XYZ file of C-alpha atoms in Angstrom:
725
model
C -108.703 -104.943 -29.342
C -108.525 -101.692 -31.371
C -105.264 -101.768 -33.510
C -104.022 -98.239 -32.550
C -104.184 -99.269 -28.918
C -102.456 -102.527 -29.849
C -99.744 -100.483 -31.084
C -99.270 -98.200 -28.764
C -98.900 -101.048 -26.131
C -96.576 -102.736 -27.977
C -94.439 -99.765 -28.502
C -94.345 -99.084 -24.794
C -93.823 -102.632 -23.825
C -90.858 -102.675 -26.485
C -89.395 -99.304 -25.193
C -89.453 -100.476 -21.608
C -87.708 -103.408 -22.453
C -85.166 -101.587 -24.251
C -83.956 -99.529 -21.629
C -83.980 -102.214 -19.025
C -80.810 -103.341 -20.767
C -78.970 -100.137 -19.460
C -79.963 -100.895 -15.798
C -79.303 -104.673 -16.098
C -75.876 -104.564 -17.978
C -74.565 -101.174 -18.834
C -72.926 -100.455 -15.415
C -69.537 -98.976 -15.533
C -66.642 -101.515 -14.545
C -64.687 -98.724 -12.906
C -64.409 -98.131 -8.883
C -63.295 -95.371 -6.935
C -61.670 -95.003 -3.733
C -58.179 -96.990 -4.284
C -54.866 -95.293 -3.151
C -52.267 -95.104 -5.978
C -49.333 -97.033 -5.721
C -45.677 -96.165 -7.187
C -42.497 -97.990 -7.001
C -40.658 -96.551 -4.355
C -37.173 -96.776 -6.236
C -35.559 -94.308 -8.613
C -36.989 -94.523 -11.983
C -34.941 -94.664 -14.962
C -36.445 -91.881 -16.668
C -37.452 -88.300 -15.985
C -39.459 -87.818 -18.914
C -41.732 -89.958 -21.644
C -42.632 -89.317 -25.103
C -45.543 -91.080 -26.304
C -46.239 -90.987 -30.098
C -49.287 -92.719 -31.130
C -50.102 -93.125 -34.779
C -53.599 -93.570 -35.250
C -54.914 -96.261 -37.364
C -51.334 -97.603 -37.979
C -51.220 -101.599 -38.886
C -48.617 -103.702 -37.713
C -47.644 -105.191 -40.908
C -47.595 -101.585 -42.500
C -44.812 -100.724 -40.125
C -42.527 -103.784 -39.939
C -42.761 -105.076 -43.456
C -39.572 -104.308 -45.667
C -39.867 -103.007 -49.026
C -38.976 -105.743 -51.875
C -35.378 -104.191 -52.257
C -34.780 -105.141 -48.557
C -35.061 -101.677 -47.371
C -37.718 -100.284 -45.140
C -39.758 -96.974 -45.330
C -39.459 -96.345 -41.819
C -35.770 -96.489 -41.570
C -35.313 -94.610 -38.229
C -37.872 -96.866 -36.450
C -36.305 -99.981 -38.232
C -32.739 -99.111 -36.816
C -34.201 -98.504 -33.191
C -35.602 -102.025 -33.528
C -32.599 -103.559 -34.652
C -30.132 -101.616 -32.629
C -31.120 -99.997 -29.267
C -34.921 -100.720 -28.498
C -37.593 -103.408 -27.654
C -40.166 -104.093 -29.976
C -43.125 -106.161 -30.167
C -46.846 -106.532 -31.227
C -49.508 -104.677 -29.156
C -52.735 -106.657 -29.301
C -55.731 -104.545 -28.946
C -59.355 -105.415 -28.292
C -62.780 -104.803 -29.790
C -63.692 -102.151 -30.138
C -60.782 -101.205 -32.444
C -61.690 -97.613 -32.351
C -59.700 -94.241 -31.680
C -61.514 -93.530 -27.942
C -61.306 -97.048 -26.237
C -57.837 -97.648 -27.722
C -56.343 -94.560 -26.216
C -57.717 -94.946 -23.091
C -56.302 -98.620 -22.997
C -52.904 -96.936 -23.663
C -52.812 -94.379 -21.423
C -55.423 -95.489 -18.621
C -54.619 -99.362 -18.837
C -58.599 -100.491 -18.822
C -60.741 -101.658 -21.777
C -63.899 -100.068 -23.184
C -66.439 -98.968 -20.478
C -69.816 -100.075 -21.863
C -71.561 -97.331 -20.093
C -69.930 -94.885 -22.554
C -72.862 -95.482 -24.607
C -74.694 -92.993 -22.989
C -72.281 -90.615 -24.075
C -72.191 -91.695 -27.868
C -68.836 -93.500 -27.394
C -67.254 -90.192 -27.622
C -66.130 -89.962 -24.054
C -66.094 -91.840 -20.948
C -69.030 -90.861 -18.492
C -67.172 -92.110 -15.799
C -64.010 -90.230 -14.145
C -60.936 -92.350 -14.334
C -57.416 -92.171 -13.870
C -54.503 -92.148 -16.298
C -50.909 -91.934 -16.589
C -51.579 -88.389 -17.525
C -53.391 -87.583 -14.490
C -50.439 -89.081 -12.150
C -47.833 -87.189 -14.100
C -46.164 -83.697 -12.952
C -46.980 -82.202 -16.452
C -48.474 -83.486 -19.576
C -48.204 -81.698 -23.185
C -50.375 -83.040 -25.703
C -50.369 -82.255 -29.655
C -53.186 -83.685 -31.632
C -57.059 -84.543 -32.575
C -59.499 -82.321 -30.871
C -61.487 -85.864 -30.576
C -58.895 -87.436 -28.504
C -56.806 -84.937 -26.318
C -59.713 -83.108 -24.395
C -60.564 -86.420 -22.872
C -57.657 -87.135 -20.806
C -57.651 -83.182 -20.030
C -61.194 -83.243 -18.607
C -60.442 -86.344 -16.703
C -57.000 -84.896 -14.825
C -57.158 -83.592 -11.316
C -55.548 -80.414 -11.097
C -54.567 -78.207 -14.291
C -51.089 -79.838 -15.355
C -52.752 -81.339 -18.695
C -52.232 -78.970 -21.710
C -53.632 -79.341 -25.118
C -53.063 -78.048 -28.310
C -55.114 -79.230 -31.180
C -56.215 -78.431 -34.599
C -59.678 -77.304 -35.673
C -61.884 -80.407 -35.920
C -62.737 -79.203 -39.580
C -59.186 -80.434 -40.614
C -60.033 -83.968 -40.192
C -61.604 -84.488 -43.718
C -61.606 -87.908 -45.265
C -61.885 -85.982 -48.514
C -58.832 -83.910 -48.017
C -56.175 -83.285 -50.316
C -53.679 -84.244 -48.353
C -54.404 -85.867 -44.622
C -50.650 -86.177 -43.778
C -50.900 -82.406 -43.073
C -52.584 -83.240 -39.846
C -49.097 -85.019 -38.517
C -47.085 -82.185 -40.051
C -48.952 -80.031 -38.088
C -48.095 -81.848 -34.734
C -44.626 -81.984 -35.511
C -44.433 -78.476 -36.495
C -46.008 -77.563 -33.108
C -43.819 -79.576 -31.008
C -40.820 -77.919 -32.467
C -42.066 -74.492 -32.189
C -42.826 -75.323 -28.637
C -39.341 -76.256 -27.471
C -38.101 -73.345 -29.341
C -40.119 -71.011 -27.385
C -39.161 -73.028 -24.272
C -35.586 -71.792 -24.645
C -36.739 -67.872 -23.984
C -39.539 -68.801 -21.349
C -37.802 -69.300 -18.154
C -40.935 -70.681 -16.481
C -41.861 -73.118 -19.253
C -38.342 -74.242 -19.446
C -38.266 -74.669 -15.485
C -41.260 -76.943 -15.988
C -39.752 -78.897 -18.595
C -36.864 -79.763 -16.797
C -38.674 -81.189 -13.890
C -39.353 -85.138 -13.704
C -42.340 -87.231 -14.549
C -43.082 -85.230 -17.587
C -44.928 -86.583 -20.637
C -45.215 -85.430 -24.069
C -48.092 -86.846 -26.087
C -48.152 -86.626 -29.892
C -51.308 -87.776 -31.466
C -50.922 -88.617 -35.102
C -54.170 -88.856 -36.935
C -53.000 -88.455 -40.864
C -52.549 -92.195 -41.338
C -55.939 -93.026 -39.928
C -57.471 -90.370 -42.228
C -55.485 -91.362 -45.477
C -56.472 -95.154 -44.623
C -60.036 -94.233 -44.836
C -59.832 -92.331 -47.662
C -57.687 -94.300 -49.767
C -57.087 -97.657 -47.803
C -54.068 -98.948 -46.281
C -52.574 -100.205 -49.333
C -52.478 -97.013 -51.076
C -49.623 -94.947 -51.768
C -50.881 -92.118 -49.431
C -51.197 -94.188 -46.631
C -47.671 -95.576 -47.051
C -46.120 -92.002 -47.525
C -47.754 -90.758 -44.611
C -45.904 -93.535 -42.297
C -42.828 -92.592 -44.227
C -43.523 -88.889 -43.121
C -44.526 -90.062 -39.332
C -40.834 -92.090 -39.343
C -38.929 -88.827 -40.485
C -40.832 -86.637 -38.034
C -40.172 -89.045 -35.128
C -36.535 -88.868 -36.015
C -36.577 -85.206 -35.947
C -38.588 -85.137 -32.728
C -36.108 -87.343 -31.100
C -33.064 -85.201 -31.955
C -34.970 -81.951 -30.990
C -35.668 -83.267 -27.653
C -32.378 -84.814 -27.030
C -30.713 -81.674 -27.895
C -33.232 -79.766 -25.322
C -32.497 -81.565 -22.668
C -28.548 -81.861 -23.349
C -28.407 -85.523 -24.238
C -28.875 -86.507 -20.424
C -30.124 -89.934 -21.421
C -32.982 -89.631 -19.278
C -35.768 -89.879 -22.011
C -37.903 -92.702 -22.719
C -39.814 -93.302 -26.158
C -43.073 -95.073 -26.835
C -44.135 -95.699 -30.287
C -47.449 -97.258 -30.878
C -51.084 -97.244 -32.358
C -54.412 -97.261 -31.199
C -56.034 -99.655 -33.767
C -55.129 -101.109 -37.506
C -57.079 -100.869 -40.210
C -58.676 -103.579 -42.779
C -57.803 -103.758 -46.386
C -61.068 -101.723 -47.186
C -60.371 -98.850 -44.758
C -62.353 -99.418 -41.960
C -62.101 -100.442 -38.021
C -63.998 -101.319 -35.011
C -64.340 -105.168 -35.328
C -61.597 -108.146 -34.339
C -59.831 -108.752 -37.524
C -56.127 -109.216 -36.850
C -55.520 -106.219 -39.294
C -57.463 -104.212 -36.803
C -56.106 -105.689 -33.535
C -52.632 -106.325 -34.268
C -50.579 -102.782 -33.501
C -46.890 -101.899 -33.397
C -44.875 -101.390 -30.349
C -41.659 -99.916 -30.090
C -39.995 -98.791 -26.990
C -36.628 -97.282 -26.441
C -34.401 -94.692 -24.365
C -34.009 -94.626 -20.631
C -34.454 -97.695 -18.460
C -35.496 -99.753 -21.963
C -33.687 -102.837 -23.096
C -31.700 -102.888 -26.058
C -32.344 -105.245 -29.144
C -31.608 -108.570 -28.107
C -30.351 -110.956 -31.032
C -31.691 -114.600 -30.966
C -30.655 -117.508 -33.150
C -33.284 -119.846 -31.833
C -36.816 -119.884 -33.081
C -39.383 -117.520 -31.159
C -42.555 -118.730 -29.667
C -44.685 -117.086 -32.236
C -46.699 -119.247 -34.946
C -48.018 -116.572 -36.954
C -45.357 -116.398 -39.636
C -45.068 -112.757 -39.098
C -41.507 -112.764 -37.920
C -40.401 -114.196 -41.558
C -42.661 -111.921 -43.353
C -41.065 -108.635 -41.402
C -37.573 -110.101 -41.682
C -37.230 -109.754 -37.847
C -36.310 -113.644 -36.772
C -32.983 -112.183 -35.169
C -34.674 -109.902 -33.218
C -36.473 -110.820 -29.760
C -40.156 -110.175 -30.200
C -41.888 -108.924 -27.265
C -45.859 -109.048 -27.477
C -47.857 -107.164 -25.026
C -51.667 -106.552 -24.484
C -52.422 -102.929 -24.913
C -53.384 -102.212 -21.439
C -50.191 -103.382 -20.352
C -48.457 -100.388 -21.887
C -49.948 -98.101 -19.040
C -48.011 -99.848 -16.282
C -44.954 -100.052 -18.754
C -45.042 -96.204 -18.881
C -45.446 -95.306 -15.198
C -42.664 -97.423 -14.217
C -40.424 -95.779 -16.673
C -41.012 -92.441 -15.084
C -41.950 -93.291 -11.603
C -45.426 -91.877 -11.206
C -48.187 -94.476 -9.743
C -49.943 -96.910 -11.958
C -53.273 -95.413 -13.069
C -55.744 -97.116 -10.139
C -58.110 -98.506 -12.960
C -55.755 -100.110 -14.743
C -56.178 -103.867 -15.372
C -52.592 -104.218 -17.280
C -49.479 -106.106 -16.262
C -46.058 -104.978 -16.194
C -44.312 -106.295 -19.521
C -40.756 -106.884 -17.489
C -39.070 -107.893 -20.810
C -38.990 -104.012 -21.944
C -37.397 -103.072 -18.615
C -33.562 -102.653 -18.427
C -33.084 -102.313 -14.485
C -31.835 -104.227 -11.560
C -33.775 -107.081 -10.247
C -34.797 -105.244 -7.172
C -36.429 -102.748 -9.089
C -38.240 -105.093 -11.513
C -39.558 -106.729 -8.249
C -40.631 -103.616 -6.804
C -42.391 -102.810 -9.958
C -44.279 -106.213 -10.121
C -44.954 -105.667 -6.397
C -46.423 -102.396 -7.208
C -48.382 -103.615 -10.075
C -50.022 -106.429 -8.006
C -50.788 -104.501 -5.371
C -52.711 -101.715 -7.248
C -54.957 -104.727 -9.027
C -55.381 -105.787 -5.474
C -56.796 -102.870 -4.416
C -59.243 -102.795 -7.024
C -60.271 -106.041 -5.734
C -60.844 -104.723 -2.182
C -63.225 -101.835 -3.500
C -65.017 -104.527 -5.364
C -65.492 -106.647 -2.762
C -66.442 -103.661 -0.347
C -68.900 -103.284 -2.934
C -70.358 -106.874 -2.970
C -69.471 -107.592 -6.555
C -68.994 -111.069 -7.479
C -65.792 -110.642 -9.274
C -63.288 -108.515 -10.451
C -62.023 -106.349 -13.755
C -65.343 -106.611 -15.595
C -68.901 -105.738 -15.529
C -70.558 -107.717 -13.200
C -74.047 -109.233 -12.105
C -75.468 -108.486 -8.781
C -78.332 -110.306 -7.527
C -80.802 -107.711 -8.064
C -79.484 -107.439 -11.421
C -80.115 -111.172 -11.997
C -83.868 -110.544 -10.688
C -84.183 -107.526 -13.258
C -82.880 -109.984 -16.076
C -85.469 -112.606 -14.865
C -88.236 -110.365 -14.708
C -87.552 -108.888 -18.303
C -87.370 -112.411 -19.760
C -90.532 -113.504 -18.128
C -92.318 -110.473 -19.451
C -90.794 -110.954 -23.243
C -92.048 -114.595 -23.061
C -95.691 -113.747 -21.869
C -95.889 -110.328 -24.185
C -94.776 -112.826 -27.146
C -96.946 -115.779 -26.433
C -99.866 -113.206 -26.427
C -99.037 -111.580 -29.916
C -98.716 -114.819 -31.300
C -102.182 -115.958 -29.990
C -103.922 -112.710 -30.944
C -102.532 -113.421 -34.539
C -103.297 -116.993 -34.807
C -106.690 -116.085 -33.791
C -107.058 -113.249 -35.895
C -104.857 -113.494 -38.935
C -104.780 -116.607 -39.902
C -106.951 -119.924 -41.218
C -106.042 -123.428 -40.508
C -108.130 -124.793 -43.317
C -105.129 -125.677 -45.247
C -103.091 -128.958 -44.246
C -99.558 -128.739 -45.783
C -99.033 -132.664 -44.675
C -95.807 -132.594 -47.077
C -94.446 -129.484 -45.029
C -95.079 -131.106 -41.635
C -93.424 -134.342 -42.532
C -90.299 -132.961 -43.676
C -90.568 -130.808 -40.340
C -91.013 -133.791 -38.081
C -88.176 -135.566 -39.990
C -85.584 -132.494 -39.541
C -86.675 -132.253 -35.798
C -86.019 -135.918 -35.190
C -82.675 -135.807 -36.890
C -81.826 -132.396 -34.744
C -82.920 -134.412 -31.533
C -80.433 -137.239 -32.483
C -77.800 -135.132 -32.843
C -78.682 -133.079 -29.700
C -78.342 -129.731 -31.708
C -78.712 -126.402 -29.800
C -82.002 -124.774 -30.068
C -80.773 -122.117 -32.688
C -80.123 -125.070 -35.096
C -84.045 -125.958 -35.031
C -84.628 -121.996 -36.308
C -82.065 -122.318 -38.971
C -83.087 -125.390 -40.227
C -86.833 -125.559 -39.976
C -87.564 -122.050 -41.261
C -86.402 -122.856 -44.650
C -89.573 -125.580 -44.579
C -92.492 -123.285 -44.933
C -90.642 -120.985 -47.025
C -89.858 -123.227 -49.792
C -93.683 -124.839 -48.944
C -94.826 -121.676 -49.736
C -93.202 -120.797 -53.132
C -96.082 -120.190 -55.768
C -94.340 -118.251 -58.224
C -91.220 -118.841 -60.123
C -90.612 -114.990 -60.216
C -90.684 -115.043 -56.393
C -88.383 -118.089 -56.342
C -85.720 -116.256 -58.661
C -86.263 -112.960 -56.958
C -85.558 -114.474 -53.714
C -82.523 -116.176 -55.208
C -80.989 -113.262 -56.231
C -81.773 -111.164 -52.926
C -80.065 -114.074 -51.044
C -76.765 -113.665 -53.499
C -75.884 -110.469 -51.613
C -75.008 -111.673 -48.165
C -72.248 -113.986 -50.249
C -70.567 -110.932 -51.765
C -67.366 -109.314 -50.306
C -67.610 -106.834 -47.576
C -67.930 -103.353 -49.252
C -64.747 -101.890 -50.430
C -63.575 -99.333 -52.421
C -62.862 -101.526 -55.491
C -63.758 -100.980 -59.412
C -66.366 -99.091 -60.523
C -68.065 -100.719 -62.933
C -71.219 -100.912 -61.079
C -71.348 -97.115 -61.714
C -72.261 -97.738 -65.411
C -75.815 -99.267 -64.344
C -76.660 -96.070 -62.378
C -79.312 -93.514 -63.889
C -78.012 -90.249 -65.380
C -77.109 -87.857 -62.359
C -76.505 -90.714 -60.158
C -74.155 -92.531 -62.253
C -72.300 -88.972 -63.019
C -71.780 -88.060 -59.350
C -70.211 -91.178 -57.698
C -67.645 -91.293 -60.676
C -66.741 -87.772 -60.821
C -66.341 -87.708 -57.089
C -64.038 -90.806 -57.325
C -61.939 -89.144 -59.884
C -61.671 -86.001 -57.805
C -60.754 -87.821 -54.696
C -57.791 -89.506 -56.620
C -56.305 -86.292 -57.798
C -56.784 -84.902 -54.491
C -59.087 -82.052 -55.601
C -61.186 -82.422 -52.642
C -65.256 -82.906 -53.214
C -66.685 -80.544 -56.254
C -69.334 -78.228 -55.349
C -71.699 -79.562 -57.963
C -71.323 -83.082 -56.928
C -72.166 -81.922 -53.226
C -75.105 -79.531 -54.329
C -76.654 -82.745 -56.336
C -76.345 -85.139 -53.692
C -77.603 -82.943 -50.829
C -80.789 -82.151 -53.365
C -81.261 -85.823 -53.958
C -81.185 -86.467 -50.266
C -83.528 -83.851 -48.876
C -85.943 -84.477 -51.752
C -86.073 -88.257 -51.516
C -89.042 -88.585 -48.942
C -90.869 -85.647 -50.716
C -90.763 -86.309 -54.464
C -92.921 -89.306 -53.711
C -95.762 -87.686 -52.145
C -95.981 -85.477 -55.272
C -96.883 -88.776 -57.191
C -100.006 -90.105 -57.719
C -101.448 -92.236 -55.290
C -102.425 -95.115 -57.610
C -100.560 -98.054 -56.875
C -97.958 -98.771 -59.395
C -97.322 -95.013 -59.807
C -96.909 -94.355 -56.194
C -94.562 -97.315 -55.403
C -92.436 -96.654 -58.641
C -91.983 -92.903 -57.459
C -90.829 -94.320 -54.031
C -88.592 -96.813 -55.567
C -86.982 -94.545 -58.037
C -86.295 -91.811 -55.248
C -84.979 -93.959 -52.681
C -82.643 -95.868 -55.279
C -81.209 -92.695 -56.325
C -80.317 -91.730 -52.748
C -78.946 -95.352 -52.105
C -76.675 -95.120 -55.354
C -75.068 -91.796 -54.118
C -74.133 -93.639 -50.810
C -72.924 -96.790 -52.412
C -69.367 -97.556 -53.671
C -69.490 -101.140 -54.690
C -71.989 -103.901 -55.860
C -74.423 -103.029 -52.925
C -75.748 -100.538 -55.248
C -77.738 -103.401 -57.159
C -79.474 -104.323 -53.656
C -82.374 -101.995 -53.926
C -83.546 -102.838 -57.731
C -83.401 -106.470 -56.703
C -85.202 -105.961 -53.362
C -87.860 -103.665 -55.167
C -88.331 -106.299 -57.985
C -89.073 -108.696 -55.213
C -91.587 -106.479 -53.866
C -93.658 -106.090 -57.142
C -93.715 -109.956 -57.292
C -94.979 -110.341 -53.993
C -97.772 -107.671 -54.702
C -98.658 -109.480 -57.997
C -98.980 -112.984 -55.952
C -101.187 -111.174 -53.299
C -103.482 -109.809 -56.119
C -103.773 -113.083 -57.758
C -104.656 -114.543 -54.154
C -107.445 -112.160 -53.628
C -109.009 -112.840 -57.106
C -108.868 -116.685 -56.376
C -110.340 -115.889 -52.849
C -113.232 -113.938 -54.117
C -114.010 -116.386 -56.987
C -114.209 -119.215 -54.644
C -116.330 -117.348 -51.911
C -113.451 -117.646 -49.510
C -113.158 -114.814 -47.232
C -110.064 -116.074 -45.186
C -107.112 -113.892 -44.591
C -103.450 -114.960 -46.292
C -102.336 -117.690 -44.163
C -99.277 -117.744 -41.687
C -97.104 -119.034 -44.714
C -96.839 -115.549 -46.187
C -96.203 -114.358 -42.464
C -92.707 -116.536 -42.245
C -91.821 -115.365 -46.125
C -92.156 -112.015 -45.012
C -90.101 -112.743 -41.585
C -87.222 -113.956 -43.620
C -87.235 -111.304 -46.096
C -86.831 -108.474 -43.527
C -84.151 -110.648 -42.120
C -82.188 -110.975 -45.267
C -82.094 -106.893 -45.787
C -81.289 -106.565 -42.120
C -77.724 -106.135 -40.473
C -77.858 -110.121 -39.544
C -76.943 -111.218 -42.873
C -76.426 -108.329 -45.539
C -72.684 -107.530 -46.038
C -73.540 -103.676 -46.732
C -74.895 -103.329 -42.997
C -73.517 -103.666 -39.854
C -73.364 -107.336 -38.419
C -74.499 -108.815 -35.041
C -71.299 -108.970 -33.290
C -69.946 -106.722 -30.396
C -67.806 -104.559 -32.611
C -70.777 -103.745 -34.621
C -72.944 -102.662 -32.093
C -70.269 -100.122 -31.308
C -70.565 -99.045 -34.810
C -74.410 -99.317 -35.095
C -74.799 -96.816 -31.960
C -72.250 -94.427 -33.286
C -74.604 -93.721 -36.050
C -76.870 -91.953 -33.443
C -74.263 -89.359 -32.843
C -75.050 -85.803 -34.187
C -72.062 -86.247 -37.011
C -73.511 -85.974 -40.665
C -71.486 -89.127 -41.616
C -73.256 -91.256 -39.276
C -76.704 -89.882 -40.419
C -75.936 -90.491 -44.095
C -75.096 -94.311 -43.069
C -77.951 -94.754 -40.899
C -80.075 -93.347 -43.965
C -78.360 -95.924 -46.133
C -79.445 -98.688 -43.612
C -83.046 -97.399 -43.617
C -83.885 -97.350 -47.394
C -84.198 -101.198 -47.527
C -86.667 -101.082 -44.790
C -88.610 -98.430 -46.412
C -88.981 -100.255 -49.401
C -90.293 -103.299 -47.696
C -92.540 -101.481 -45.185
C -94.264 -99.579 -48.021
C -95.026 -103.030 -49.785
C -96.380 -104.193 -46.366
C -98.718 -101.103 -46.317
C -99.686 -101.296 -50.083
C -101.073 -105.088 -49.600
C -102.247 -104.299 -46.121
C -100.625 -107.063 -44.581
C -102.000 -107.121 -40.987
C -99.571 -109.134 -39.594
C -96.950 -106.366 -38.684
C -96.919 -107.096 -35.122
C -95.839 -110.544 -35.309
C -93.094 -109.486 -37.835
C -92.193 -107.070 -35.214
C -91.694 -109.619 -32.719
C -89.248 -111.766 -34.694
C -86.508 -111.063 -32.845
C -87.958 -112.786 -29.830
C -87.539 -115.768 -32.009
C -83.924 -115.257 -32.579
C -81.258 -116.249 -30.274
C -80.707 -112.666 -28.614
C -79.338 -114.339 -25.402
C -75.837 -114.718 -26.697
C -74.890 -111.095 -25.840
C -76.091 -107.811 -24.915
C -75.288 -106.559 -28.498
C -77.934 -108.585 -30.048
C -80.474 -107.482 -27.487
C -79.638 -103.648 -28.112
C -79.822 -104.162 -32.081
C -83.033 -106.491 -32.047
C -85.145 -104.040 -29.715
C -83.799 -100.837 -31.843
C -85.045 -102.377 -34.702
C -88.355 -103.734 -33.437
C -89.000 -100.159 -32.116
C -87.649 -98.375 -35.360
C -89.794 -100.693 -37.338
C -92.861 -99.685 -35.406
C -92.369 -96.149 -36.123
C -91.320 -96.763 -39.905
C -94.797 -97.908 -40.250
C -96.326 -94.669 -39.582
C -93.950 -93.012 -42.097
C -94.696 -95.665 -44.767
C -98.584 -95.069 -44.386
C -97.828 -91.258 -45.332
C -95.842 -92.383 -48.058
C -98.125 -94.715 -49.557
C -101.623 -92.941 -49.006
C -101.188 -88.985 -48.831
C -100.195 -86.610 -51.807
C -98.954 -83.188 -51.765
C -100.047 -80.543 -53.927
C -97.794 -77.664 -55.039
C -100.505 -75.639 -56.693
C -104.458 -75.955 -57.232
C -105.526 -79.608 -57.595
C -106.228 -80.259 -61.093
C -109.154 -82.207 -62.144
C -108.270 -86.005 -62.751
C -109.869 -89.451 -63.132
C -107.717 -91.305 -60.595
C -106.057 -89.550 -57.501
């Protein structure tokens, strides 16, 4: 079969299989047609103030200082005297949009949001804001418009700062929160002289939403343990105290205002979020005001074994943990609006300070609201509730795709075995070891994935012919064992060449001094990035010259995008590629001398497969990992924002280095490599399937780019005479 036709057919097959996942799994869990239900009794509050400190970890708020005091003195007094507190447990992905949806709408991530780049929900949904009489919002342009867009009517008002202000290299990100507090203060001051606005404010069922992004931005830029992050928390505490005093004064201390302070997600020690680490999923929750229980002192041990109560010095105050979606029905009950119809949250009764009848009615309303969803889903012949589901037709589609994949993989393997391998060699020792391992795994009744893990090293070790190859693989294998990338010391920058060593160090120093990004650094970085794919085309197409040019050009770009020991990854990988080329050249000379015309055996195919996996997201700590949260992060790099594009380019560079080596030595088993995802366990989650299919299609297209890089040359002037190309 013509290789071009084979390539096109393979590309079409994988694109079709990739798109099938959206029809089978990526169906919104939301249903419509439910009747809103509200508690018929008089609510305890006329208005509610929701403050969300984006990116605030629970321990960062609750942990006291070494001297016993607290950087959040106001909220600490609320916890100890007149409010109810606990930990709000979020879910993966721990990102701002799904976190706010859970808080305000009461349901968790809608997988169909992938069609919108995870930036908004493609399906309309109900929220506490939508059910309110009026809602005024201040904060980030990334969050507020989502709820205003989904509201029925024109009663959700948003006030946002320019998106350009959300700069991780900002001199002081806390100014984002200062802007919010200043705008709220101006709003209430203007309401005193605006009769129509004042009349609206005096109505019941109103909500005021303050979205504070400064803590999250400082956490990304400086890490949660930095002074900038901690000082920002203190600023938020002072701002909340002033805002509460302002609101109470405006409404004449009528005791009809409820307050909820929480966070959408936490943050890891190295300044990231999105996964399921406790530092990301544990967020603070403090509720006080009208209809809320006062602090309850306890003497007996509380039913929590995580040790946080002792660390936070709060063993004497009752802790009331909730799921993040539970906050939506809590807010709805406090001001007497219907619980959002798509909510899956359960009303936390421990936060309510009201009569038993009110609590019972609220519980009944919550239960009936969930029952309404169940009825609608039963009507639509769903098999379960409160999650995305299989229908019989979806099951049929899934089986069809599996059968198609098995058939295609089998066909490719047969083609490879027929045209690109030789079975003249008999690796008896290798076969004996494989049999022993297989028998052992059979006795242990191990799952099929264990066979892959244990048997894959056998042909790899069997194929080692060179000490240099062994050392290169050993060094490359060390990278997945290194700590996850963080902003630690800059010792590795001494290894950077000239400009690429100067730029990161100067940038780091500038950010530490809160001077922003120097213009010269930006010019050098963007110039390096723009020229990284062009410069190699200007070099000679001789093997060593061209590969060295590609390596140096791509490594320079990779170094500019690196902040830790991952900067050493491209040099080690390139070293291994040069060793591989040398091994192939020696093998060709040996075959020519012996008169053998056989193609390289299947053993090298397995080595290449292992190498690709070692540089892929499955095992490298510098690329996203194969878990549901990382799928979220992986898909977001396809959005139009520059940061996503840069990170995607950093992910691509190792693949370009490997694929250029493929092209150079003309290894014709690329199609086997492209189907390695079929050998792995991709059935454990939708996430694995999406990433493997994306990588497969990506590698096929990348082969075209690397062919141009290794075999074409650009001339900026008249072609000179030379003895070699």
